Amino acid sequence: ISGEYPRPTLCGSPGPDSPPPPHARARPPRMQIRSAFAAIALMSAIYGAPSSFRRLLASPVTRTATLPFPRREAALLHSLRRSGAASLAASAGRRRAAGVRRGLCARRAEEESADDTGSVIKGDNVLRVMSDNAEVSVLVADATELVQEAQTRHNLSITATVAMGRTLIGALLLASFKAEGDAVQIKFNGRGPLGDMLVIAGQDGFVKGRVSNTGLELEPKPDGSPDIATAIGKGALEVVRSNTNPYMPFYQPYTGVVPIQTGEVAEDIAYYLAASEQTSSAIGLGVVVNKDGTVMKAGGWHIQVLPMASEETLTNLEANIQGLGSTTTLLAQGTPTIDIARLLLLGLADVKSATFSMVPKYGPCEDLDLEERMKRAISAMGQEEVDKILDENGGIVEISCDFCRVTKRYDKTQVDEMFLAAAAPEASKD
């Protein structure tokens, strides 16, 4: 392997023995890309694991630049290139996107009037689409019902709904379509009045979360949008990637910690991906709330640029993102996920249908799953500790799930049965 392969660091900053960051090395980008492919081939020969391809493809970065986005609370673009013609590309992208958006609206009206089984997917869904040259991967999510269920379970205020909704969608986009058993945990340790916010998402589309101050309500910003940055405040963003698949014992959890940049969620996640995982990406998140506090629309998109992407692809992609407009506005207009994917890949792919799709769900919070988890939690406390709780609470043990907001009660007879069931496997081993 020629050259020095950039390693991700634990806290997003190099240690004393770590190599300098990519932008500080004089090594040409082409050598870095060759090194990446050599590392991919080596890992494939040793493990043969699909996740190795994805993680190594996502790691190298040649150049990183930050471009402005129309709505600060919606997205932040982390691009691979520095373009002096960014403003020209943006204006051209807006003109093209406006024309395509009008065409999509006309086509959608024709599809809905002629046949209700067209490419538009109703309800919550997550789509993944690749560009024709396989240089860009796009994920788009509609998570309206998911965020509404989270709001109902936690009795969230409008401010808390938007903050937690964005984080739920962000975690969902980072975890979807990964290797079996992969999970992503996002935690905002902010010093704002909202408190800590924790979200966990799996590759199967299940996502759940909790927030400390569920009833927080702040004055909106001058433009009428919720003041999420003030609610979260300054602090640290912690992201943990893990895998529970027993057939992947070599996989170790990866934890990255970076400072909270703006508190607008999307910008902070994009900064984490660039600083800690060395991936160049763009992400847009939006939650639209009705006047009565219910969720009108919630969704987002995530673009990942592979390291072999050409200059032409990057220029086209930058123009598409700049011309897309506000994610919140697109959602409020009811733009389907497949149409958002078409706008993002305009000129890069003829998007007729998604490569992969699935339905996201809040949870898992089914009764059987909760019952098993709660029984394990009670058994782990030990007989003596549980007996004290029974004596103090009139023979009843209450246990609640912070994510699902479900409380279950067990009497002494049920508790004794749990300990007997937990002791049976140990006795059989002896």
XYZ file of C-alpha atoms in Angstrom:
430
model
C 0.000 0.000 0.000
C 1.559 3.249 -1.121
C 1.102 6.369 0.928
C -0.317 6.857 4.406
C -3.947 5.916 5.013
C -5.862 8.497 7.143
C -7.223 6.967 10.353
C -10.347 8.309 12.091
C -9.641 9.560 15.592
C -11.701 8.881 18.687
C -12.660 12.443 19.466
C -12.403 14.038 16.049
C -8.915 15.430 16.706
C -5.520 13.782 16.068
C -3.581 12.355 18.980
C 0.158 12.825 19.543
C 1.050 9.762 17.425
C -1.646 10.250 14.807
C -0.869 11.365 11.241
C -1.612 14.987 10.355
C -5.091 15.733 8.954
C -5.591 15.232 5.194
C -5.505 18.932 4.327
C -2.116 19.309 6.085
C -0.366 16.672 3.976
C 1.277 17.515 0.680
C 0.514 14.052 -0.684
C -1.512 14.322 -3.945
C -5.177 13.232 -3.840
C -4.690 10.482 -6.419
C -2.187 8.660 -4.168
C -4.700 8.834 -1.328
C -7.411 7.299 -3.487
C -5.036 4.514 -4.628
C -4.215 3.833 -0.979
C -7.919 3.611 -0.176
C -8.577 1.039 -2.879
C -5.548 -1.001 -1.813
C -6.852 -1.001 1.757
C -10.297 -2.056 0.532
C -8.811 -4.971 -1.400
C -6.767 -6.038 1.626
C -9.723 -5.903 4.041
C -11.904 -7.766 1.548
C -9.364 -10.562 1.243
C -9.124 -10.952 5.022
C -12.737 -10.542 6.120
C -14.960 -10.515 3.046
C -17.372 -8.268 4.940
C -19.603 -5.812 3.024
C -19.374 -3.309 5.868
C -15.601 -3.095 5.328
C -16.205 -1.782 1.821
C -18.654 0.830 3.028
C -16.553 2.070 5.922
C -13.336 2.264 3.907
C -15.024 3.875 0.918
C -16.378 6.532 3.261
C -13.082 7.287 5.012
C -10.642 9.153 2.729
C -11.048 12.886 2.219
C -9.051 14.875 -0.318
C -10.432 18.368 0.254
C -13.154 19.773 2.429
C -14.987 23.071 2.016
C -18.110 24.540 3.539
C -20.686 26.219 1.312
C -23.694 28.277 2.472
C -27.204 26.791 2.390
C -30.456 28.777 2.044
C -31.942 27.706 5.419
C -29.418 27.377 8.214
C -31.619 25.165 10.339
C -32.211 22.721 7.493
C -28.807 21.631 6.164
C -25.075 22.151 5.864
C -23.070 21.192 2.799
C -19.644 19.600 3.336
C -18.181 19.336 -0.182
C -15.037 17.752 -1.648
C -14.081 20.698 -3.782
C -13.461 24.458 -3.679
C -15.188 26.147 -6.584
C -14.671 29.762 -7.624
C -17.843 29.484 -9.710
C -20.060 28.415 -6.803
C -22.444 31.346 -7.254
C -22.839 30.654 -10.994
C -23.398 26.971 -10.323
C -25.943 27.800 -7.633
C -27.976 30.113 -9.878
C -27.914 27.593 -12.718
C -28.933 24.866 -10.279
C -31.877 26.905 -9.022
C -33.126 27.511 -12.558
C -32.816 23.855 -13.489
C -34.395 22.678 -10.213
C -37.342 25.053 -10.655
C -38.025 23.676 -14.136
C -37.689 20.077 -12.985
C -39.912 20.746 -9.952
C -42.662 22.064 -12.217
C -42.290 18.982 -14.412
C -42.431 16.676 -11.397
C -45.616 18.324 -10.137
C -47.263 17.895 -13.548
C -46.107 14.283 -13.807
C -47.302 13.516 -10.284
C -50.745 14.967 -11.033
C -50.978 12.779 -14.147
C -49.870 9.663 -12.214
C -52.359 10.240 -9.410
C -55.247 10.862 -11.796
C -54.459 7.906 -14.078
C -53.113 5.261 -11.733
C -52.670 5.280 -7.963
C -49.887 2.670 -8.097
C -47.156 4.912 -9.507
C -43.667 5.495 -8.146
C -44.865 7.797 -5.352
C -44.754 5.886 -2.045
C -47.417 6.859 0.486
C -46.629 7.043 4.203
C -43.262 6.832 5.932
C -40.419 5.473 3.818
C -36.648 5.593 3.363
C -35.219 5.400 -0.155
C -31.683 4.851 -1.346
C -30.615 5.820 -4.879
C -27.195 5.738 -6.562
C -26.030 7.980 -9.372
C -25.565 6.338 -12.771
C -21.775 6.536 -12.438
C -21.892 5.072 -8.868
C -20.078 8.118 -7.454
C -22.902 9.489 -5.293
C -25.248 7.760 -2.851
C -28.485 9.515 -1.809
C -30.860 8.570 1.013
C -34.194 10.361 1.386
C -36.634 9.770 4.255
C -40.241 10.649 4.999
C -40.635 10.090 8.754
C -43.822 12.024 9.524
C -45.622 9.196 11.320
C -42.451 8.226 13.192
C -41.926 11.743 14.590
C -45.626 12.036 15.407
C -45.466 8.808 17.417
C -42.411 10.098 19.283
C -44.268 13.319 20.094
C -47.314 11.394 21.339
C -45.321 8.950 23.466
C -43.186 11.652 25.126
C -45.823 14.437 25.131
C -43.328 16.787 23.480
C -43.695 20.531 23.098
C -43.244 22.118 19.667
C -39.596 23.022 20.337
C -38.803 19.560 21.705
C -40.674 17.913 18.797
C -38.589 19.712 16.167
C -35.285 19.075 17.986
C -35.941 15.399 18.656
C -37.564 14.901 15.243
C -34.476 16.168 13.424
C -32.232 13.924 15.532
C -34.453 10.869 14.953
C -34.317 11.408 11.173
C -30.572 12.103 11.223
C -29.855 8.849 13.090
C -32.221 6.970 10.778
C -30.350 8.218 7.686
C -26.935 7.306 9.149
C -28.001 3.771 10.117
C -30.268 2.699 7.240
C -29.119 -0.008 4.793
C -25.913 -0.756 6.696
C -24.645 -4.256 7.582
C -26.871 -6.560 9.622
C -26.718 -5.637 13.298
C -25.325 -2.132 12.718
C -26.646 0.598 15.011
C -26.016 4.331 15.432
C -26.416 6.242 18.686
C -26.508 10.055 18.624
C -26.366 12.014 21.873
C -26.467 15.797 22.211
C -24.884 16.733 25.550
C -25.965 20.353 25.362
C -25.946 22.933 28.119
C -29.192 24.487 26.904
C -32.601 24.228 28.616
C -33.568 21.170 26.527
C -31.008 19.042 28.361
C -29.528 15.821 27.023
C -31.061 14.199 23.928
C -30.349 10.571 23.003
C -31.449 8.702 19.861
C -30.668 5.113 18.783
C -31.289 3.788 15.252
C -30.713 0.378 13.671
C -30.053 -0.729 10.117
C -33.561 -2.274 10.040
C -35.292 1.115 10.225
C -36.182 1.084 13.927
C -35.342 4.313 15.776
C -36.164 5.586 19.265
C -35.130 8.463 21.479
C -35.572 10.459 24.647
C -34.998 14.040 25.775
C -34.630 15.497 29.264
C -36.999 18.495 29.100
C -39.978 17.282 27.069
C -42.129 20.348 27.815
C -39.633 23.068 26.902
C -41.127 25.866 24.821
C -39.119 28.849 23.619
C -40.005 31.969 21.685
C -39.629 31.334 17.942
C -36.958 33.077 15.893
C -37.845 36.203 13.840
C -38.605 34.029 10.799
C -41.114 32.009 12.855
C -39.056 28.799 13.098
C -38.355 27.137 16.488
C -35.159 28.264 18.207
C -33.476 24.848 18.358
C -29.945 26.250 18.706
C -30.836 28.000 21.976
C -32.720 24.937 23.216
C -29.741 22.618 22.722
C -27.003 25.123 23.558
C -23.269 24.573 23.411
C -21.696 21.300 24.453
C -20.657 18.048 22.800
C -22.142 15.745 20.185
C -21.362 12.065 20.731
C -21.940 9.436 18.031
C -21.425 5.703 18.611
C -21.431 3.128 15.820
C -21.775 -0.476 16.978
C -22.742 -3.917 15.699
C -24.524 -6.698 17.605
C -24.097 -9.353 14.909
C -22.387 -12.390 16.566
C -20.867 -13.333 13.195
C -18.817 -10.124 13.173
C -16.719 -10.494 16.373
C -13.885 -8.399 14.918
C -16.143 -5.313 14.783
C -15.419 -2.897 17.626
C -17.716 0.027 18.576
C -16.500 3.387 17.315
C -17.166 6.512 19.384
C -16.682 10.013 18.046
C -17.096 13.212 20.060
C -17.074 16.704 18.537
C -18.123 20.136 19.834
C -21.651 21.232 18.990
C -21.225 23.795 16.219
C -24.634 25.465 15.874
C -27.175 23.320 17.727
C -29.313 23.054 14.580
C -28.757 19.234 14.462
C -28.190 18.850 10.687
C -25.125 21.090 10.656
C -23.717 19.356 13.719
C -24.159 15.863 12.241
C -22.521 16.990 8.982
C -19.622 18.475 10.952
C -19.223 15.224 12.895
C -19.102 13.163 9.678
C -16.382 15.412 8.243
C -14.313 15.856 11.408
C -14.558 12.447 13.077
C -15.349 9.922 10.340
C -13.618 11.838 7.521
C -16.613 11.471 5.198
C -17.705 14.233 2.849
C -21.476 14.533 2.884
C -24.442 16.861 2.821
C -27.484 16.408 5.042
C -30.827 18.185 5.253
C -33.389 17.664 8.038
C -36.785 19.264 8.543
C -39.835 19.006 10.797
C -42.983 21.036 10.030
C -45.452 21.427 12.915
C -49.110 22.470 12.697
C -50.529 25.278 14.844
C -52.089 22.714 17.194
C -48.655 21.169 17.799
C -49.116 18.026 15.693
C -46.563 17.053 13.060
C -47.513 18.114 9.534
C -44.424 16.696 7.809
C -40.992 15.400 8.805
C -38.152 14.086 6.697
C -34.675 14.617 5.381
C -31.955 13.570 2.971
C -28.323 12.502 3.162
C -25.777 12.600 0.337
C -22.473 10.749 0.516
C -19.840 11.372 -2.143
C -17.469 8.475 -2.802
C -13.747 9.311 -3.049
C -13.485 8.497 -6.759
C -16.027 11.188 -7.732
C -15.048 13.316 -10.734
C -14.951 17.118 -10.875
C -17.954 17.104 -13.206
C -19.987 15.082 -10.715
C -19.050 17.402 -7.836
C -19.930 20.516 -9.817
C -23.297 19.056 -10.812
C -24.030 17.944 -7.262
C -23.174 21.334 -5.764
C -25.543 23.045 -8.200
C -28.345 20.585 -7.368
C -27.975 21.093 -3.611
C -27.826 24.874 -3.898
C -30.883 24.853 -6.167
C -32.887 22.470 -3.975
C -34.038 25.146 -1.560
C -35.127 24.669 2.030
C -35.784 21.101 3.190
C -38.566 22.413 5.423
C -40.242 24.124 2.456
C -40.040 20.978 0.324
C -41.647 18.950 3.107
C -44.381 21.530 3.705
C -45.213 21.392 -0.011
C -45.671 17.630 0.239
C -42.804 16.749 -2.121
C -42.462 12.923 -2.176
C -39.137 11.290 -1.333
C -38.624 10.002 -4.871
C -39.006 13.543 -6.248
C -36.446 14.904 -3.758
C -34.050 12.173 -4.916
C -34.638 13.244 -8.535
C -33.828 16.865 -7.687
C -30.648 15.915 -5.840
C -29.431 13.661 -8.672
C -30.519 15.913 -11.517
C -28.077 15.326 -14.377
C -26.458 12.440 -12.500
C -29.165 9.763 -12.698
C -32.504 9.116 -14.350
C -34.328 8.216 -11.147
C -37.375 6.096 -11.905
C -37.439 4.055 -8.703
C -35.357 3.509 -5.584
C -32.519 0.982 -5.445
C -33.528 0.073 -1.878
C -36.489 1.121 0.261
C -37.969 0.330 3.666
C -40.539 1.617 6.162
C -39.077 3.214 9.323
C -40.719 2.574 12.677
C -40.439 4.017 16.172
C -39.152 1.464 18.650
C -39.099 -1.438 18.936
C -41.722 -0.897 21.649
C -43.902 -4.004 21.185
C -45.235 -5.575 24.383
C -43.249 -8.807 24.011
C -39.998 -6.968 23.430
C -40.623 -4.590 26.340
C -41.587 -7.474 28.621
C -38.326 -9.298 27.969
C -36.195 -6.182 28.455
C -37.927 -5.250 31.702
C -37.625 -8.771 33.102
C -33.902 -8.761 32.340
C -33.542 -5.370 34.046
C -35.303 -6.578 37.212
C -33.267 -9.798 37.312
C -30.028 -7.818 36.927
C -30.840 -5.797 40.077
C -30.521 -8.872 42.303
C -32.980 -10.534 44.668
C -32.010 -8.509 47.743
C -32.405 -5.112 46.062
C -35.747 -6.050 44.492
C -37.076 -7.317 47.846
C -36.310 -3.901 49.390
C -38.282 -2.180 46.616
C -41.205 -4.569 47.155
C -41.258 -3.767 50.880
C -41.119 0.008 50.278
C -43.817 0.047 47.560
C -46.423 -2.238 49.065
C -45.378 -5.402 47.238
C -45.190 -3.805 43.771
C -42.215 -3.115 41.490
C -42.657 -0.464 38.789
C -40.300 -0.214 35.829
C -40.478 2.270 32.950
C -38.852 2.517 29.518
C -37.462 6.009 28.918
C -37.663 5.517 25.144
C -41.161 4.058 24.825
C -42.701 5.817 27.876
C -44.368 2.604 28.982
C -44.609 1.590 32.664
C -45.231 -1.977 33.848
C -46.021 -3.229 37.352
C -45.019 -6.585 38.824
C -46.039 -8.150 42.145
C -43.911 -10.424 44.346
C -45.167 -13.630 42.726
C -44.195 -12.418 39.258
C -40.809 -11.207 40.501
C -40.058 -14.581 42.109
C -40.888 -16.301 38.820
C -38.432 -14.017 37.027
C -35.575 -14.964 39.344
C -36.431 -18.666 39.062
C -36.407 -18.404 35.255
C -33.094 -16.524 35.352
C -31.534 -19.128 37.667
C -32.626 -22.118 35.542
C -30.004 -21.662 32.784
C -27.239 -21.259 35.390
C -28.313 -24.475 37.138
C -28.300 -26.417 33.854
C -24.708 -25.264 33.181
C -23.581 -26.649 36.541
